[in-house]
Every structure is written in C-alpha cells, then in structure tokens.
C-alpha cells in the first residue's frame, strides 16, 4: 500500500498531498503542512487515534528484544553493538524529532571505516523499518 506523503508545489508556494484521486493544500510552511496532514489523515480515517509517542531508544529496545528471539546470537550482538552506540547519542529524542542529521552526526563521532559505517546505517534502518512493519510507527 502506498503511503501518501506531502510535497512542495513551487508554482503555488505551498505543500500538498494526494489521497486517492483528490489533492489537498496543506499550508505554506512545513510545520503547518505536517499538522494539517495529521488532521487530514485522522479525518479521512487513514490513521486511527494518535499513537503512543515513542523515544528512539524505546524503538531500538523493542527491536533488540525481537531480534534476540528471532535471530542468531551473532546477529543480535551485531545489531546491539551499533544500536547501543546510536542510542547513546540520540536515544532520548522523541521519534518524531529524529532527523537524518542525527544519524550523520552519530557516524561522524565514531572512527569507523566505510564498511563499519555501512553496517551501522543498516542496523539503524533495520530497526526503524521493523518498527514500521510491526505498526509501532
């Protein structure tokens, strides 16, 4: 299923989103558009009640609990190593406040080679993709 996402329409100087065959104007600023988008999803029945607000470290912990039960011990240790480091840096953030620059800053604070950086990024992406698949996000 395609998840609708807002986009900026230069010609109208505003953000829009398409739900089904209809387009909706959300607002001129990103913050205004995000708020209107949430309201619109609730109104259209595409989102249930506003969900629990998770912290980054809570999602990582949930993923690691799942990983420990469903992966080999070495795989769990691999995820645990990188996710613990990431949570030390950004774990107290609300999930909604997490931005790509947080990951970049975390990577830059560690003296990892390219291979380790790729593994670190893969671990973070895996945890958050798992959270989407499970319905936490």
PDB file of C-alpha atoms in Angstrom:
ATOM      1  CA  UNK A   1       0.000   0.000   0.000  1.00  0.00           C
ATOM      2  CA  UNK A   2       1.308   3.433  -0.986  1.00  0.00           C
ATOM      3  CA  UNK A   3       1.724   5.816   1.927  1.00  0.00           C
ATOM      4  CA  UNK A   4       0.756   9.362   0.968  1.00  0.00           C
ATOM      5  CA  UNK A   5       3.440  11.970   1.575  1.00  0.00           C
ATOM      6  CA  UNK A   6       3.243  15.745   1.360  1.00  0.00           C
ATOM      7  CA  UNK A   7       5.253  17.550  -1.308  1.00  0.00           C
ATOM      8  CA  UNK A   8       6.030  21.184  -2.068  1.00  0.00           C
ATOM      9  CA  UNK A   9       4.454  22.684  -5.180  1.00  0.00           C
ATOM     10  CA  UNK A  10       6.657  25.612  -6.262  1.00  0.00           C
ATOM     11  CA  UNK A  11       4.039  27.184  -8.526  1.00  0.00           C
ATOM     12  CA  UNK A  12       1.605  27.546  -5.593  1.00  0.00           C
ATOM     13  CA  UNK A  13       4.254  28.127  -2.889  1.00  0.00           C
ATOM     14  CA  UNK A  14       2.530  25.540  -0.698  1.00  0.00           C
ATOM     15  CA  UNK A  15       2.609  21.922   0.411  1.00  0.00           C
ATOM     16  CA  UNK A  16       0.098  19.416  -0.989  1.00  0.00           C
ATOM     17  CA  UNK A  17      -0.787  15.771  -0.543  1.00  0.00           C
ATOM     18  CA  UNK A  18      -2.765  13.381  -2.699  1.00  0.00           C
ATOM     19  CA  UNK A  19      -5.191  10.986  -1.025  1.00  0.00           C
ATOM     20  CA  UNK A  20      -6.735   8.678  -3.560  1.00  0.00           C
ATOM     21  CA  UNK A  21      -7.735  10.861  -6.517  1.00  0.00           C
ATOM     22  CA  UNK A  22      -8.002  14.085  -4.504  1.00  0.00           C
ATOM     23  CA  UNK A  23      -5.277  16.637  -3.786  1.00  0.00           C
ATOM     24  CA  UNK A  24      -5.314  18.739  -0.638  1.00  0.00           C
ATOM     25  CA  UNK A  25      -3.480  22.000   0.055  1.00  0.00           C
ATOM     26  CA  UNK A  26      -1.770  21.658   3.426  1.00  0.00           C
ATOM     27  CA  UNK A  27      -0.119  25.025   4.002  1.00  0.00           C
ATOM     28  CA  UNK A  28       2.786  27.279   3.153  1.00  0.00           C
ATOM     29  CA  UNK A  29       5.209  26.155   5.857  1.00  0.00           C
ATOM     30  CA  UNK A  30       6.462  22.656   6.562  1.00  0.00           C
ATOM     31  CA  UNK A  31       5.219  22.731  10.172  1.00  0.00           C
ATOM     32  CA  UNK A  32       1.787  23.943   9.123  1.00  0.00           C
ATOM     33  CA  UNK A  33       1.652  21.258   6.429  1.00  0.00           C
ATOM     34  CA  UNK A  34       2.634  18.454   8.821  1.00  0.00           C
ATOM     35  CA  UNK A  35      -0.040  19.466  11.321  1.00  0.00           C
ATOM     36  CA  UNK A  36      -2.727  19.725   8.629  1.00  0.00           C
ATOM     37  CA  UNK A  37      -1.570  16.388   7.163  1.00  0.00           C
ATOM     38  CA  UNK A  38      -2.035  14.615  10.529  1.00  0.00           C
ATOM     39  CA  UNK A  39      -5.504  16.154  10.906  1.00  0.00           C
ATOM     40  CA  UNK A  40      -6.416  15.145   7.365  1.00  0.00           C
ATOM     41  CA  UNK A  41      -5.319  11.534   7.899  1.00  0.00           C
ATOM     42  CA  UNK A  42      -7.407  11.322  11.057  1.00  0.00           C
ATOM     43  CA  UNK A  43     -10.410  12.880   9.317  1.00  0.00           C
ATOM     44  CA  UNK A  44     -10.137  10.592   6.285  1.00  0.00           C
ATOM     45  CA  UNK A  45      -9.884   7.527   8.507  1.00  0.00           C
ATOM     46  CA  UNK A  46      -6.413   6.635   7.245  1.00  0.00           C
ATOM     47  CA  UNK A  47      -4.954   6.922  10.693  1.00  0.00           C
ATOM     48  CA  UNK A  48      -6.585   5.833  13.898  1.00  0.00           C
ATOM     49  CA  UNK A  49      -6.218   7.788  17.093  1.00  0.00           C
ATOM     50  CA  UNK A  50      -2.862   9.461  17.554  1.00  0.00           C
ATOM     51  CA  UNK A  51      -0.479   6.714  18.634  1.00  0.00           C
ATOM     52  CA  UNK A  52       1.867   6.483  21.523  1.00  0.00           C
ATOM     53  CA  UNK A  53       4.868   8.746  21.210  1.00  0.00           C
ATOM     54  CA  UNK A  54       7.993   6.607  21.293  1.00  0.00           C
ATOM     55  CA  UNK A  55      11.548   7.621  22.061  1.00  0.00           C
ATOM     56  CA  UNK A  56      14.344   6.428  19.785  1.00  0.00           C
ATOM     57  CA  UNK A  57      15.762   4.166  22.493  1.00  0.00           C
ATOM     58  CA  UNK A  58      12.349   2.533  23.067  1.00  0.00           C
ATOM     59  CA  UNK A  59      12.074   1.525  19.416  1.00  0.00           C
ATOM     60  CA  UNK A  60      15.639   0.203  19.453  1.00  0.00           C
ATOM     61  CA  UNK A  61      14.928  -1.785  22.626  1.00  0.00           C
ATOM     62  CA  UNK A  62      11.758  -3.271  21.145  1.00  0.00           C
ATOM     63  CA  UNK A  63      13.659  -4.246  18.012  1.00  0.00           C
ATOM     64  CA  UNK A  64      16.501  -5.785  20.019  1.00  0.00           C
ATOM     65  CA  UNK A  65      14.034  -7.824  22.084  1.00  0.00           C
ATOM     66  CA  UNK A  66      12.524  -9.116  18.852  1.00  0.00           C
ATOM     67  CA  UNK A  67      15.961  -9.726  17.321  1.00  0.00           C
ATOM     68  CA  UNK A  68      17.122 -11.740  20.315  1.00  0.00           C
ATOM     69  CA  UNK A  69      14.176 -14.117  19.860  1.00  0.00           C
ATOM     70  CA  UNK A  70      14.242 -14.364  16.057  1.00  0.00           C
ATOM     71  CA  UNK A  71      17.907 -14.081  15.019  1.00  0.00           C
ATOM     72  CA  UNK A  72      21.137 -15.897  15.691  1.00  0.00           C
ATOM     73  CA  UNK A  73      23.116 -14.641  18.700  1.00  0.00           C
ATOM     74  CA  UNK A  74      25.800 -13.175  16.443  1.00  0.00           C
ATOM     75  CA  UNK A  75      23.191 -11.178  14.523  1.00  0.00           C
ATOM     76  CA  UNK A  76      21.679  -9.897  17.759  1.00  0.00           C
ATOM     77  CA  UNK A  77      25.155  -8.856  19.008  1.00  0.00           C
ATOM     78  CA  UNK A  78      25.796  -7.063  15.699  1.00  0.00           C
ATOM     79  CA  UNK A  79      22.575  -5.038  15.997  1.00  0.00           C
ATOM     80  CA  UNK A  80      23.110  -4.443  19.704  1.00  0.00           C
ATOM     81  CA  UNK A  81      26.612  -3.020  19.156  1.00  0.00           C
ATOM     82  CA  UNK A  82      25.501  -0.376  16.676  1.00  0.00           C
ATOM     83  CA  UNK A  83      22.094   0.433  18.162  1.00  0.00           C
ATOM     84  CA  UNK A  84      23.526   0.925  21.652  1.00  0.00           C
ATOM     85  CA  UNK A  85      26.025   3.392  20.229  1.00  0.00           C
ATOM     86  CA  UNK A  86      23.241   5.183  18.342  1.00  0.00           C
ATOM     87  CA  UNK A  87      21.040   5.350  21.454  1.00  0.00           C
ATOM     88  CA  UNK A  88      23.927   6.760  23.498  1.00  0.00           C
ATOM     89  CA  UNK A  89      23.957   9.637  21.010  1.00  0.00           C
ATOM     90  CA  UNK A  90      20.257  10.165  20.187  1.00  0.00           C
ATOM     91  CA  UNK A  91      18.235   7.722  22.266  1.00  0.00           C
ATOM     92  CA  UNK A  92      16.348  10.281  24.339  1.00  0.00           C
ATOM     93  CA  UNK A  93      14.868  12.028  21.304  1.00  0.00           C
ATOM     94  CA  UNK A  94      11.193  11.690  20.502  1.00  0.00           C
ATOM     95  CA  UNK A  95      10.914   9.551  17.407  1.00  0.00           C
ATOM     96  CA  UNK A  96       9.140  12.383  15.604  1.00  0.00           C
ATOM     97  CA  UNK A  97      12.150  14.647  16.221  1.00  0.00           C
ATOM     98  CA  UNK A  98      14.681  12.240  14.704  1.00  0.00           C
ATOM     99  CA  UNK A  99      16.229  13.635  11.517  1.00  0.00           C
ATOM    100  CA  UNK A 100      18.888  12.340   9.108  1.00  0.00           C
ATOM    101  CA  UNK A 101      21.459  14.753  10.536  1.00  0.00           C
ATOM    102  CA  UNK A 102      21.254  12.907  13.865  1.00  0.00           C
ATOM    103  CA  UNK A 103      22.492   9.762  12.125  1.00  0.00           C
ATOM    104  CA  UNK A 104      25.166  11.706  10.247  1.00  0.00           C
ATOM    105  CA  UNK A 105      26.388  13.340  13.460  1.00  0.00           C
ATOM    106  CA  UNK A 106      26.497   9.936  15.171  1.00  0.00           C
ATOM    107  CA  UNK A 107      28.501   8.436  12.315  1.00  0.00           C
ATOM    108  CA  UNK A 108      30.917  11.375  12.360  1.00  0.00           C
ATOM    109  CA  UNK A 109      31.539  10.949  16.105  1.00  0.00           C
ATOM    110  CA  UNK A 110      32.746   7.389  15.561  1.00  0.00           C
ATOM    111  CA  UNK A 111      36.042   6.466  13.951  1.00  0.00           C
ATOM    112  CA  UNK A 112      34.652   3.756  11.703  1.00  0.00           C
ATOM    113  CA  UNK A 113      35.818   2.683   8.272  1.00  0.00           C
ATOM    114  CA  UNK A 114      33.378   2.641   5.340  1.00  0.00           C
ATOM    115  CA  UNK A 115      32.360  -0.949   5.949  1.00  0.00           C
ATOM    116  CA  UNK A 116      31.521  -0.320   9.602  1.00  0.00           C
ATOM    117  CA  UNK A 117      29.647   2.877   8.692  1.00  0.00           C
ATOM    118  CA  UNK A 118      27.546   0.883   6.233  1.00  0.00           C
ATOM    119  CA  UNK A 119      26.818  -1.743   8.914  1.00  0.00           C
ATOM    120  CA  UNK A 120      25.875   0.988  11.390  1.00  0.00           C
ATOM    121  CA  UNK A 121      23.466   2.615   8.944  1.00  0.00           C
ATOM    122  CA  UNK A 122      21.978  -0.768   8.041  1.00  0.00           C
ATOM    123  CA  UNK A 123      21.360  -1.546  11.710  1.00  0.00           C
ATOM    124  CA  UNK A 124      19.513   1.711  12.335  1.00  0.00           C
ATOM    125  CA  UNK A 125      17.472   1.375   9.156  1.00  0.00           C
ATOM    126  CA  UNK A 126      16.623  -2.234  10.006  1.00  0.00           C
ATOM    127  CA  UNK A 127      15.342  -1.285  13.455  1.00  0.00           C
ATOM    128  CA  UNK A 128      13.108   1.501  12.180  1.00  0.00           C
ATOM    129  CA  UNK A 129      11.863  -0.450   9.177  1.00  0.00           C
ATOM    130  CA  UNK A 130      10.976  -3.283  11.562  1.00  0.00           C
ATOM    131  CA  UNK A 131       9.055  -0.773  13.729  1.00  0.00           C
ATOM    132  CA  UNK A 132       7.073   0.372  10.674  1.00  0.00           C
ATOM    133  CA  UNK A 133       6.329  -3.216   9.649  1.00  0.00           C
ATOM    134  CA  UNK A 134       5.171  -4.044  13.188  1.00  0.00           C
ATOM    135  CA  UNK A 135       2.973  -0.941  13.409  1.00  0.00           C
ATOM    136  CA  UNK A 136       4.874   0.948  16.115  1.00  0.00           C
ATOM    137  CA  UNK A 137       5.478   3.814  13.701  1.00  0.00           C
TER     138      UNK A 137
END
